[in-house]
Amino acid sequence: MKTFMKAAMIAACAAVMSPAMAQAQSVNAAEYFGDQKVVYHFNGNGGEGNKAYKGGLRNLQNHINAVGAEHLEAAVVMHGNGLGMLSEAMNDTDLQGAVASLKGQGVKFLVCANTLKGRNIDYENDLYDVWDTDIVPSGVAELSRLQQMGYTYVKP
Amino acid sequence: MKTFMKAAMIAACAAVMSPAMAQAQSVNAAEYFGDQKVVYHFNGNGGEGNKAYKGGLRNLQNHINAVGAEHLEAAVVMHGNGLGMLSEAMNDTDLQGAVASLKGQGVKFLVCANTLKGRNIDYENDLYDVWDTDIVPSGVAELSRLQQMGYTYVKP
Amino acid sequence: MKTFMKAAMIAACAAVMSPAMAQAQSVNAAEYFGDQKVVYHFNGNGGEGNKAYKGGLRNLQNHINAVGAEHLEAAVVMHGNGLGMLSEAMNDTDLQGAVASLKGQGVKFLVCANTLKGRNIDYENDLYDVWDTDIVPSGVAELSRLQQMGYTYVKP
């Protein structure tokens, strides 16, 4: 059996385990991937049942499971309709749980100030768990800033 | 108040001002972001009222406002259905204005020759303000070329 | 006539020729683009007639025609609904032909092990022409891995 495939099976198992268990068992996948930086870009609607948001965040959880939280610097950048992730998370407990869990693993959730201003969004009352240090002047400029700092880009 | 937040508020204000005013007042955001290069990728339809095109170009304007036109090298690459941006701009004056304004701030609008050929598009008559120097052999290969030249990638 | 435009016309012609003919005639475009690495990201549905898959793969063929197969290292990463490309290719002969032709030109088609596991997909029986060396532990982590190896990113 090829090394690739071994790593694949380990990581696949990891996906259905707790982050802690996954971390312990995904040694081979972690070696294969090494240290990574990544920014996930959200600017669309979540759709029915916030499916797009949950799917994108599940991708990020799988990403962490494969690479290992200690080997991954991850950020989520939201602008435009993408802020819907955190407004929907006020009431959708599954979505809220996904955000909270990822934050607990070190993922930064960054919010575009242009969108807050343009749409009169009060981040303290309208969005789930946003602090002033989570606000970036411009979501799109932040995407470029992070990429220039060595972050890879994923549009889920 | 954190530096992040100060920059955010300045940039947020900048978003509703003229580019010139924004440039003068977004000093902090410009410092935070530094010099940037970015390519925006358009290959889809604009949808009702060309909403997707206008939204994507508004993102780019906000990007410029935050970083400062003199600190940003920006290109738009269009291929496939994305050329609809410039065919629609023939008649949609809002869209035309957005394109013209961005060009005035130094943004290059690059058109895929494969798409022109494959769809029998006469760029001089069918598209808004395209010159032979705006044509690239392949839109997708241009996306890779620019990234290899240090441009970051944004799919709005 | 500008060099850009000459290259554009050559590449445009190339797009409707066989890969071999295109390779011979796209010398100028190949010079303009130089050596490239690129990863194409597929995670969505193909839609009616697998239009999205066929369009994305046609983009990649045009990319090869412009740059030249010997100057391009290309990979397709599929995860989530994007694996639909290879399940649909079991029965859609046009799609199957596009995949096979690109593989013949050196493109790697990489499949996410997390998705196989999460959806109980048997890649040997349910997907078109997947081998164990085509499986990566995580599609999204592979996107980051390739970008960190110098691959540019295209979301078609």
PDB file of N, CA and C in Angstrom, chain C residues 54-122:
ATOM      1  N   LYS C  54     -17.507  20.326 -17.554  1.00  0.00           N
ATOM      2  CA  LYS C  54     -16.959  20.400 -18.928  1.00  0.00           C
ATOM      3  C   LYS C  54     -16.344  21.770 -19.188  1.00  0.00           C
ATOM      4  N   GLY C  55     -16.998  22.818 -18.690  1.00  0.00           N
ATOM      5  CA  GLY C  55     -16.456  24.167 -18.872  1.00  0.00           C
ATOM      6  C   GLY C  55     -15.116  24.327 -18.165  1.00  0.00           C
ATOM      7  N   GLY C  56     -15.047  23.834 -16.945  1.00  0.00           N
ATOM      8  CA  GLY C  56     -13.801  23.941 -16.181  1.00  0.00           C
ATOM      9  C   GLY C  56     -12.659  23.167 -16.823  1.00  0.00           C
ATOM     10  N   LEU C  57     -12.988  21.988 -17.340  1.00  0.00           N
ATOM     11  CA  LEU C  57     -11.939  21.182 -17.996  1.00  0.00           C
ATOM     12  C   LEU C  57     -11.544  21.788 -19.343  1.00  0.00           C
ATOM     13  N   ARG C  58     -12.502  22.435 -20.008  1.00  0.00           N
ATOM     14  CA  ARG C  58     -12.174  23.134 -21.267  1.00  0.00           C
ATOM     15  C   ARG C  58     -11.232  24.303 -20.957  1.00  0.00           C
ATOM     16  N   ASN C  59     -11.482  25.004 -19.850  1.00  0.00           N
ATOM     17  CA  ASN C  59     -10.547  26.053 -19.424  1.00  0.00           C
ATOM     18  C   ASN C  59      -9.136  25.497 -19.272  1.00  0.00           C
ATOM     19  N   LEU C  60      -9.052  24.331 -18.656  1.00  0.00           N
ATOM     20  CA  LEU C  60      -7.743  23.736 -18.414  1.00  0.00           C
ATOM     21  C   LEU C  60      -7.086  23.319 -19.736  1.00  0.00           C
ATOM     22  N   GLN C  61      -7.901  22.799 -20.673  1.00  0.00           N
ATOM     23  CA  GLN C  61      -7.331  22.460 -21.986  1.00  0.00           C
ATOM     24  C   GLN C  61      -6.807  23.717 -22.681  1.00  0.00           C
ATOM     25  N   ASN C  62      -7.569  24.798 -22.618  1.00  0.00           N
ATOM     26  CA  ASN C  62      -7.102  26.058 -23.209  1.00  0.00           C
ATOM     27  C   ASN C  62      -5.839  26.556 -22.522  1.00  0.00           C
ATOM     28  N   HIS C  63      -5.776  26.341 -21.229  1.00  0.00           N
ATOM     29  CA  HIS C  63      -4.591  26.719 -20.454  1.00  0.00           C
ATOM     30  C   HIS C  63      -3.366  25.963 -20.997  1.00  0.00           C
ATOM     31  N   ILE C  64      -3.520  24.662 -21.173  1.00  0.00           N
ATOM     32  CA  ILE C  64      -2.427  23.837 -21.713  1.00  0.00           C
ATOM     33  C   ILE C  64      -2.056  24.293 -23.117  1.00  0.00           C
ATOM     34  N   ASN C  65      -3.071  24.534 -23.951  1.00  0.00           N
ATOM     35  CA  ASN C  65      -2.793  24.958 -25.324  1.00  0.00           C
ATOM     36  C   ASN C  65      -1.981  26.257 -25.361  1.00  0.00           C
ATOM     37  N   ALA C  66      -2.282  27.156 -24.442  1.00  0.00           N
ATOM     38  CA  ALA C  66      -1.606  28.455 -24.446  1.00  0.00           C
ATOM     39  C   ALA C  66      -0.179  28.354 -23.936  1.00  0.00           C
ATOM     40  N   VAL C  67       0.014  27.562 -22.897  1.00  0.00           N
ATOM     41  CA  VAL C  67       1.311  27.514 -22.219  1.00  0.00           C
ATOM     42  C   VAL C  67       2.192  26.414 -22.802  1.00  0.00           C
ATOM     43  N   GLY C  68       1.548  25.368 -23.291  1.00  0.00           N
ATOM     44  CA  GLY C  68       2.284  24.194 -23.781  1.00  0.00           C
ATOM     45  C   GLY C  68       2.388  23.157 -22.674  1.00  0.00           C
ATOM     46  N   ALA C  69       1.997  21.916 -22.981  1.00  0.00           N
ATOM     47  CA  ALA C  69       1.959  20.858 -21.957  1.00  0.00           C
ATOM     48  C   ALA C  69       3.315  20.686 -21.282  1.00  0.00           C
ATOM     49  N   GLU C  70       4.390  20.880 -22.037  1.00  0.00           N
ATOM     50  CA  GLU C  70       5.729  20.667 -21.468  1.00  0.00           C
ATOM     51  C   GLU C  70       6.130  21.822 -20.553  1.00  0.00           C
ATOM     52  N   HIS C  71       5.361  22.898 -20.561  1.00  0.00           N
ATOM     53  CA  HIS C  71       5.659  24.048 -19.692  1.00  0.00           C
ATOM     54  C   HIS C  71       4.691  24.164 -18.516  1.00  0.00           C
ATOM     55  N   LEU C  72       3.788  23.205 -18.388  1.00  0.00           N
ATOM     56  CA  LEU C  72       2.736  23.341 -17.382  1.00  0.00           C
ATOM     57  C   LEU C  72       2.643  22.097 -16.505  1.00  0.00           C
ATOM     58  N   GLU C  73       2.730  22.304 -15.190  1.00  0.00           N
ATOM     59  CA  GLU C  73       2.402  21.239 -14.242  1.00  0.00           C
ATOM     60  C   GLU C  73       1.014  21.550 -13.713  1.00  0.00           C
ATOM     61  N   ALA C  74       0.056  20.699 -14.022  1.00  0.00           N
ATOM     62  CA  ALA C  74      -1.333  20.984 -13.665  1.00  0.00           C
ATOM     63  C   ALA C  74      -1.940  19.858 -12.860  1.00  0.00           C
ATOM     64  N   ALA C  75      -2.715  20.248 -11.857  1.00  0.00           N
ATOM     65  CA  ALA C  75      -3.453  19.279 -11.057  1.00  0.00           C
ATOM     66  C   ALA C  75      -4.889  19.749 -10.901  1.00  0.00           C
ATOM     67  N   VAL C  76      -5.789  18.789 -10.848  1.00  0.00           N
ATOM     68  CA  VAL C  76      -7.192  19.041 -10.514  1.00  0.00           C
ATOM     69  C   VAL C  76      -7.410  18.458  -9.126  1.00  0.00           C
ATOM     70  N   VAL C  77      -7.917  19.262  -8.203  1.00  0.00           N
ATOM     71  CA  VAL C  77      -8.261  18.745  -6.873  1.00  0.00           C
ATOM     72  C   VAL C  77      -9.777  18.754  -6.723  1.00  0.00           C
ATOM     73  N   MET C  78     -10.312  17.581  -6.414  1.00  0.00           N
ATOM     74  CA  MET C  78     -11.761  17.430  -6.239  1.00  0.00           C
ATOM     75  C   MET C  78     -12.089  17.022  -4.816  1.00  0.00           C
ATOM     76  N   HIS C  79     -13.080  17.692  -4.225  1.00  0.00           N
ATOM     77  CA  HIS C  79     -13.579  17.247  -2.928  1.00  0.00           C
ATOM     78  C   HIS C  79     -15.052  17.603  -2.831  1.00  0.00           C
ATOM     79  N   GLY C  80     -15.748  17.064  -1.830  1.00  0.00           N
ATOM     80  CA  GLY C  80     -17.184  17.323  -1.696  1.00  0.00           C
ATOM     81  C   GLY C  80     -17.924  16.966  -2.975  1.00  0.00           C
ATOM     82  N   ASN C  81     -18.869  17.839  -3.365  1.00  0.00           N
ATOM     83  CA  ASN C  81     -19.643  17.568  -4.577  1.00  0.00           C
ATOM     84  C   ASN C  81     -18.777  17.503  -5.829  1.00  0.00           C
ATOM     85  N   GLY C  82     -17.574  18.027  -5.749  1.00  0.00           N
ATOM     86  CA  GLY C  82     -16.671  18.014  -6.899  1.00  0.00           C
ATOM     87  C   GLY C  82     -16.307  16.628  -7.387  1.00  0.00           C
ATOM     88  N   LEU C  83     -16.441  15.617  -6.513  1.00  0.00           N
ATOM     89  CA  LEU C  83     -16.190  14.243  -6.950  1.00  0.00           C
ATOM     90  C   LEU C  83     -17.225  13.786  -7.979  1.00  0.00           C
ATOM     91  N   GLY C  84     -18.326  14.555  -8.061  1.00  0.00           N
ATOM     92  CA  GLY C  84     -19.322  14.278  -9.091  1.00  0.00           C
ATOM     93  C   GLY C  84     -18.716  14.242 -10.486  1.00  0.00           C
ATOM     94  N   MET C  85     -17.636  14.958 -10.680  1.00  0.00           N
ATOM     95  CA  MET C  85     -16.982  14.941 -11.997  1.00  0.00           C
ATOM     96  C   MET C  85     -16.636  13.514 -12.414  1.00  0.00           C
ATOM     97  N   LEU C  86     -16.064  12.759 -11.486  1.00  0.00           N
ATOM     98  CA  LEU C  86     -15.606  11.411 -11.832  1.00  0.00           C
ATOM     99  C   LEU C  86     -16.702  10.364 -11.702  1.00  0.00           C
ATOM    100  N   SER C  87     -17.752  10.643 -10.918  1.00  0.00           N
ATOM    101  CA  SER C  87     -18.877   9.694 -10.921  1.00  0.00           C
ATOM    102  C   SER C  87     -19.701   9.890 -12.196  1.00  0.00           C
ATOM    103  N   GLU C  88     -19.883  11.139 -12.595  1.00  0.00           N
ATOM    104  CA  GLU C  88     -20.610  11.410 -13.845  1.00  0.00           C
ATOM    105  C   GLU C  88     -19.838  10.890 -15.059  1.00  0.00           C
ATOM    106  N   ALA C  89     -18.513  10.915 -14.955  1.00  0.00           N
ATOM    107  CA  ALA C  89     -17.682  10.471 -16.091  1.00  0.00           C
ATOM    108  C   ALA C  89     -17.810   8.966 -16.351  1.00  0.00           C
ATOM    109  N   MET C  90     -18.425   8.233 -15.406  1.00  0.00           N
ATOM    110  CA  MET C  90     -18.666   6.812 -15.636  1.00  0.00           C
ATOM    111  C   MET C  90     -19.624   6.610 -16.812  1.00  0.00           C
ATOM    112  N   ASN C  91     -20.560   7.561 -16.989  1.00  0.00           N
ATOM    113  CA  ASN C  91     -21.602   7.399 -18.004  1.00  0.00           C
ATOM    114  C   ASN C  91     -21.602   8.491 -19.078  1.00  0.00           C
ATOM    115  N   ASP C  92     -21.051   9.635 -18.783  1.00  0.00           N
ATOM    116  CA  ASP C  92     -21.026  10.751 -19.737  1.00  0.00           C
ATOM    117  C   ASP C  92     -19.730  10.625 -20.546  1.00  0.00           C
ATOM    118  N   THR C  93     -19.861  10.167 -21.787  1.00  0.00           N
ATOM    119  CA  THR C  93     -18.648   9.865 -22.561  1.00  0.00           C
ATOM    120  C   THR C  93     -17.870  11.122 -22.932  1.00  0.00           C
ATOM    121  N   ASP C  94     -18.564  12.245 -23.121  1.00  0.00           N
ATOM    122  CA  ASP C  94     -17.842  13.490 -23.414  1.00  0.00           C
ATOM    123  C   ASP C  94     -16.962  13.878 -22.229  1.00  0.00           C
ATOM    124  N   LEU C  95     -17.553  13.806 -21.037  1.00  0.00           N
ATOM    125  CA  LEU C  95     -16.811  14.155 -19.833  1.00  0.00           C
ATOM    126  C   LEU C  95     -15.643  13.181 -19.633  1.00  0.00           C
ATOM    127  N   GLN C  96     -15.937  11.901 -19.845  1.00  0.00           N
ATOM    128  CA  GLN C  96     -14.897  10.885 -19.710  1.00  0.00           C
ATOM    129  C   GLN C  96     -13.745  11.169 -20.681  1.00  0.00           C
ATOM    130  N   GLY C  97     -14.086  11.544 -21.904  1.00  0.00           N
ATOM    131  CA  GLY C  97     -13.064  11.851 -22.902  1.00  0.00           C
ATOM    132  C   GLY C  97     -12.216  13.046 -22.497  1.00  0.00           C
ATOM    133  N   ALA C  98     -12.856  14.057 -21.905  1.00  0.00           N
ATOM    134  CA  ALA C  98     -12.111  15.258 -21.492  1.00  0.00           C
ATOM    135  C   ALA C  98     -11.114  14.910 -20.386  1.00  0.00           C
ATOM    136  N   VAL C  99     -11.566  14.098 -19.424  1.00  0.00           N
ATOM    137  CA  VAL C  99     -10.685  13.695 -18.325  1.00  0.00           C
ATOM    138  C   VAL C  99      -9.521  12.869 -18.873  1.00  0.00           C
ATOM    139  N   ALA C 100      -9.858  11.895 -19.717  1.00  0.00           N
ATOM    140  CA  ALA C 100      -8.819  11.005 -20.259  1.00  0.00           C
ATOM    141  C   ALA C 100      -7.803  11.791 -21.085  1.00  0.00           C
ATOM    142  N   SER C 101      -8.287  12.720 -21.881  1.00  0.00           N
ATOM    143  CA  SER C 101      -7.389  13.507 -22.730  1.00  0.00           C
ATOM    144  C   SER C 101      -6.440  14.364 -21.883  1.00  0.00           C
ATOM    145  N   LEU C 102      -6.969  14.981 -20.839  1.00  0.00           N
ATOM    146  CA  LEU C 102      -6.123  15.805 -19.967  1.00  0.00           C
ATOM    147  C   LEU C 102      -5.101  14.941 -19.228  1.00  0.00           C
ATOM    148  N   LYS C 103      -5.525  13.767 -18.788  1.00  0.00           N
ATOM    149  CA  LYS C 103      -4.565  12.855 -18.142  1.00  0.00           C
ATOM    150  C   LYS C 103      -3.439  12.499 -19.108  1.00  0.00           C
ATOM    151  N   GLY C 104      -3.795  12.287 -20.366  1.00  0.00           N
ATOM    152  CA  GLY C 104      -2.802  11.970 -21.388  1.00  0.00           C
ATOM    153  C   GLY C 104      -1.797  13.095 -21.598  1.00  0.00           C
ATOM    154  N   GLN C 105      -2.212  14.316 -21.211  1.00  0.00           N
ATOM    155  CA  GLN C 105      -1.319  15.478 -21.312  1.00  0.00           C
ATOM    156  C   GLN C 105      -0.630  15.786 -19.981  1.00  0.00           C
ATOM    157  N   GLY C 106      -0.748  14.846 -19.025  1.00  0.00           N
ATOM    158  CA  GLY C 106       0.015  14.983 -17.787  1.00  0.00           C
ATOM    159  C   GLY C 106      -0.709  15.597 -16.609  1.00  0.00           C
ATOM    160  N   VAL C 107      -1.987  15.908 -16.756  1.00  0.00           N
ATOM    161  CA  VAL C 107      -2.741  16.494 -15.645  1.00  0.00           C
ATOM    162  C   VAL C 107      -3.070  15.425 -14.612  1.00  0.00           C
ATOM    163  N   LYS C 108      -2.818  15.747 -13.335  1.00  0.00           N
ATOM    164  CA  LYS C 108      -3.170  14.832 -12.256  1.00  0.00           C
ATOM    165  C   LYS C 108      -4.566  15.146 -11.728  1.00  0.00           C
ATOM    166  N   PHE C 109      -5.370  14.117 -11.528  1.00  0.00           N
ATOM    167  CA  PHE C 109      -6.711  14.281 -10.960  1.00  0.00           C
ATOM    168  C   PHE C 109      -6.694  13.703  -9.549  1.00  0.00           C
ATOM    169  N   LEU C 110      -6.763  14.583  -8.551  1.00  0.00           N
ATOM    170  CA  LEU C 110      -6.583  14.172  -7.161  1.00  0.00           C
ATOM    171  C   LEU C 110      -7.917  14.171  -6.412  1.00  0.00           C
ATOM    172  N   VAL C 111      -8.148  13.106  -5.675  1.00  0.00           N
ATOM    173  CA  VAL C 111      -9.441  12.848  -5.030  1.00  0.00           C
ATOM    174  C   VAL C 111      -9.274  12.890  -3.508  1.00  0.00           C
ATOM    175  N   CYS C 112     -10.215  13.551  -2.839  1.00  0.00           N
ATOM    176  CA  CYS C 112     -10.168  13.739  -1.383  1.00  0.00           C
ATOM    177  C   CYS C 112     -10.628  12.484  -0.632  1.00  0.00           C
ATOM    178  N   ALA C 113      -9.762  11.935   0.193  1.00  0.00           N
ATOM    179  CA  ALA C 113     -10.109  10.743   0.978  1.00  0.00           C
ATOM    180  C   ALA C 113     -11.219  11.022   1.986  1.00  0.00           C
ATOM    181  N   ASN C 114     -11.243  12.243   2.534  1.00  0.00           N
ATOM    182  CA  ASN C 114     -12.321  12.578   3.473  1.00  0.00           C
ATOM    183  C   ASN C 114     -13.682  12.430   2.822  1.00  0.00           C
ATOM    184  N   THR C 115     -13.798  12.875   1.569  1.00  0.00           N
ATOM    185  CA  THR C 115     -15.079  12.781   0.869  1.00  0.00           C
ATOM    186  C   THR C 115     -15.426  11.324   0.574  1.00  0.00           C
ATOM    187  N   LEU C 116     -14.455  10.537   0.140  1.00  0.00           N
ATOM    188  CA  LEU C 116     -14.700   9.109  -0.113  1.00  0.00           C
ATOM    189  C   LEU C 116     -15.285   8.445   1.127  1.00  0.00           C
ATOM    190  N   LYS C 117     -14.620   8.717   2.253  1.00  0.00           N
ATOM    191  CA  LYS C 117     -15.041   8.118   3.515  1.00  0.00           C
ATOM    192  C   LYS C 117     -16.421   8.641   3.941  1.00  0.00           C
ATOM    193  N   GLY C 118     -16.573   9.963   3.944  1.00  0.00           N
ATOM    194  CA  GLY C 118     -17.809  10.580   4.447  1.00  0.00           C
ATOM    195  C   GLY C 118     -19.026  10.206   3.636  1.00  0.00           C
ATOM    196  N   ARG C 119     -18.839   9.890   2.349  1.00  0.00           N
ATOM    197  CA  ARG C 119     -19.975   9.583   1.482  1.00  0.00           C
ATOM    198  C   ARG C 119     -20.012   8.111   1.066  1.00  0.00           C
ATOM    199  N   ASN C 120     -19.162   7.302   1.691  1.00  0.00           N
ATOM    200  CA  ASN C 120     -19.115   5.871   1.349  1.00  0.00           C
ATOM    201  C   ASN C 120     -18.965   5.639  -0.142  1.00  0.00           C
ATOM    202  N   ILE C 121     -18.021   6.338  -0.750  1.00  0.00           N
ATOM    203  CA  ILE C 121     -17.767   6.154  -2.178  1.00  0.00           C
ATOM    204  C   ILE C 121     -16.653   5.128  -2.356  1.00  0.00           C
ATOM    205  N   ASP C 122     -16.914   4.123  -3.184  1.00  0.00           N
ATOM    206  CA  ASP C 122     -15.913   3.101  -3.520  1.00  0.00           C
ATOM    207  C   ASP C 122     -15.228   3.560  -4.802  1.00  0.00           C
TER     208      ASP C 122
END
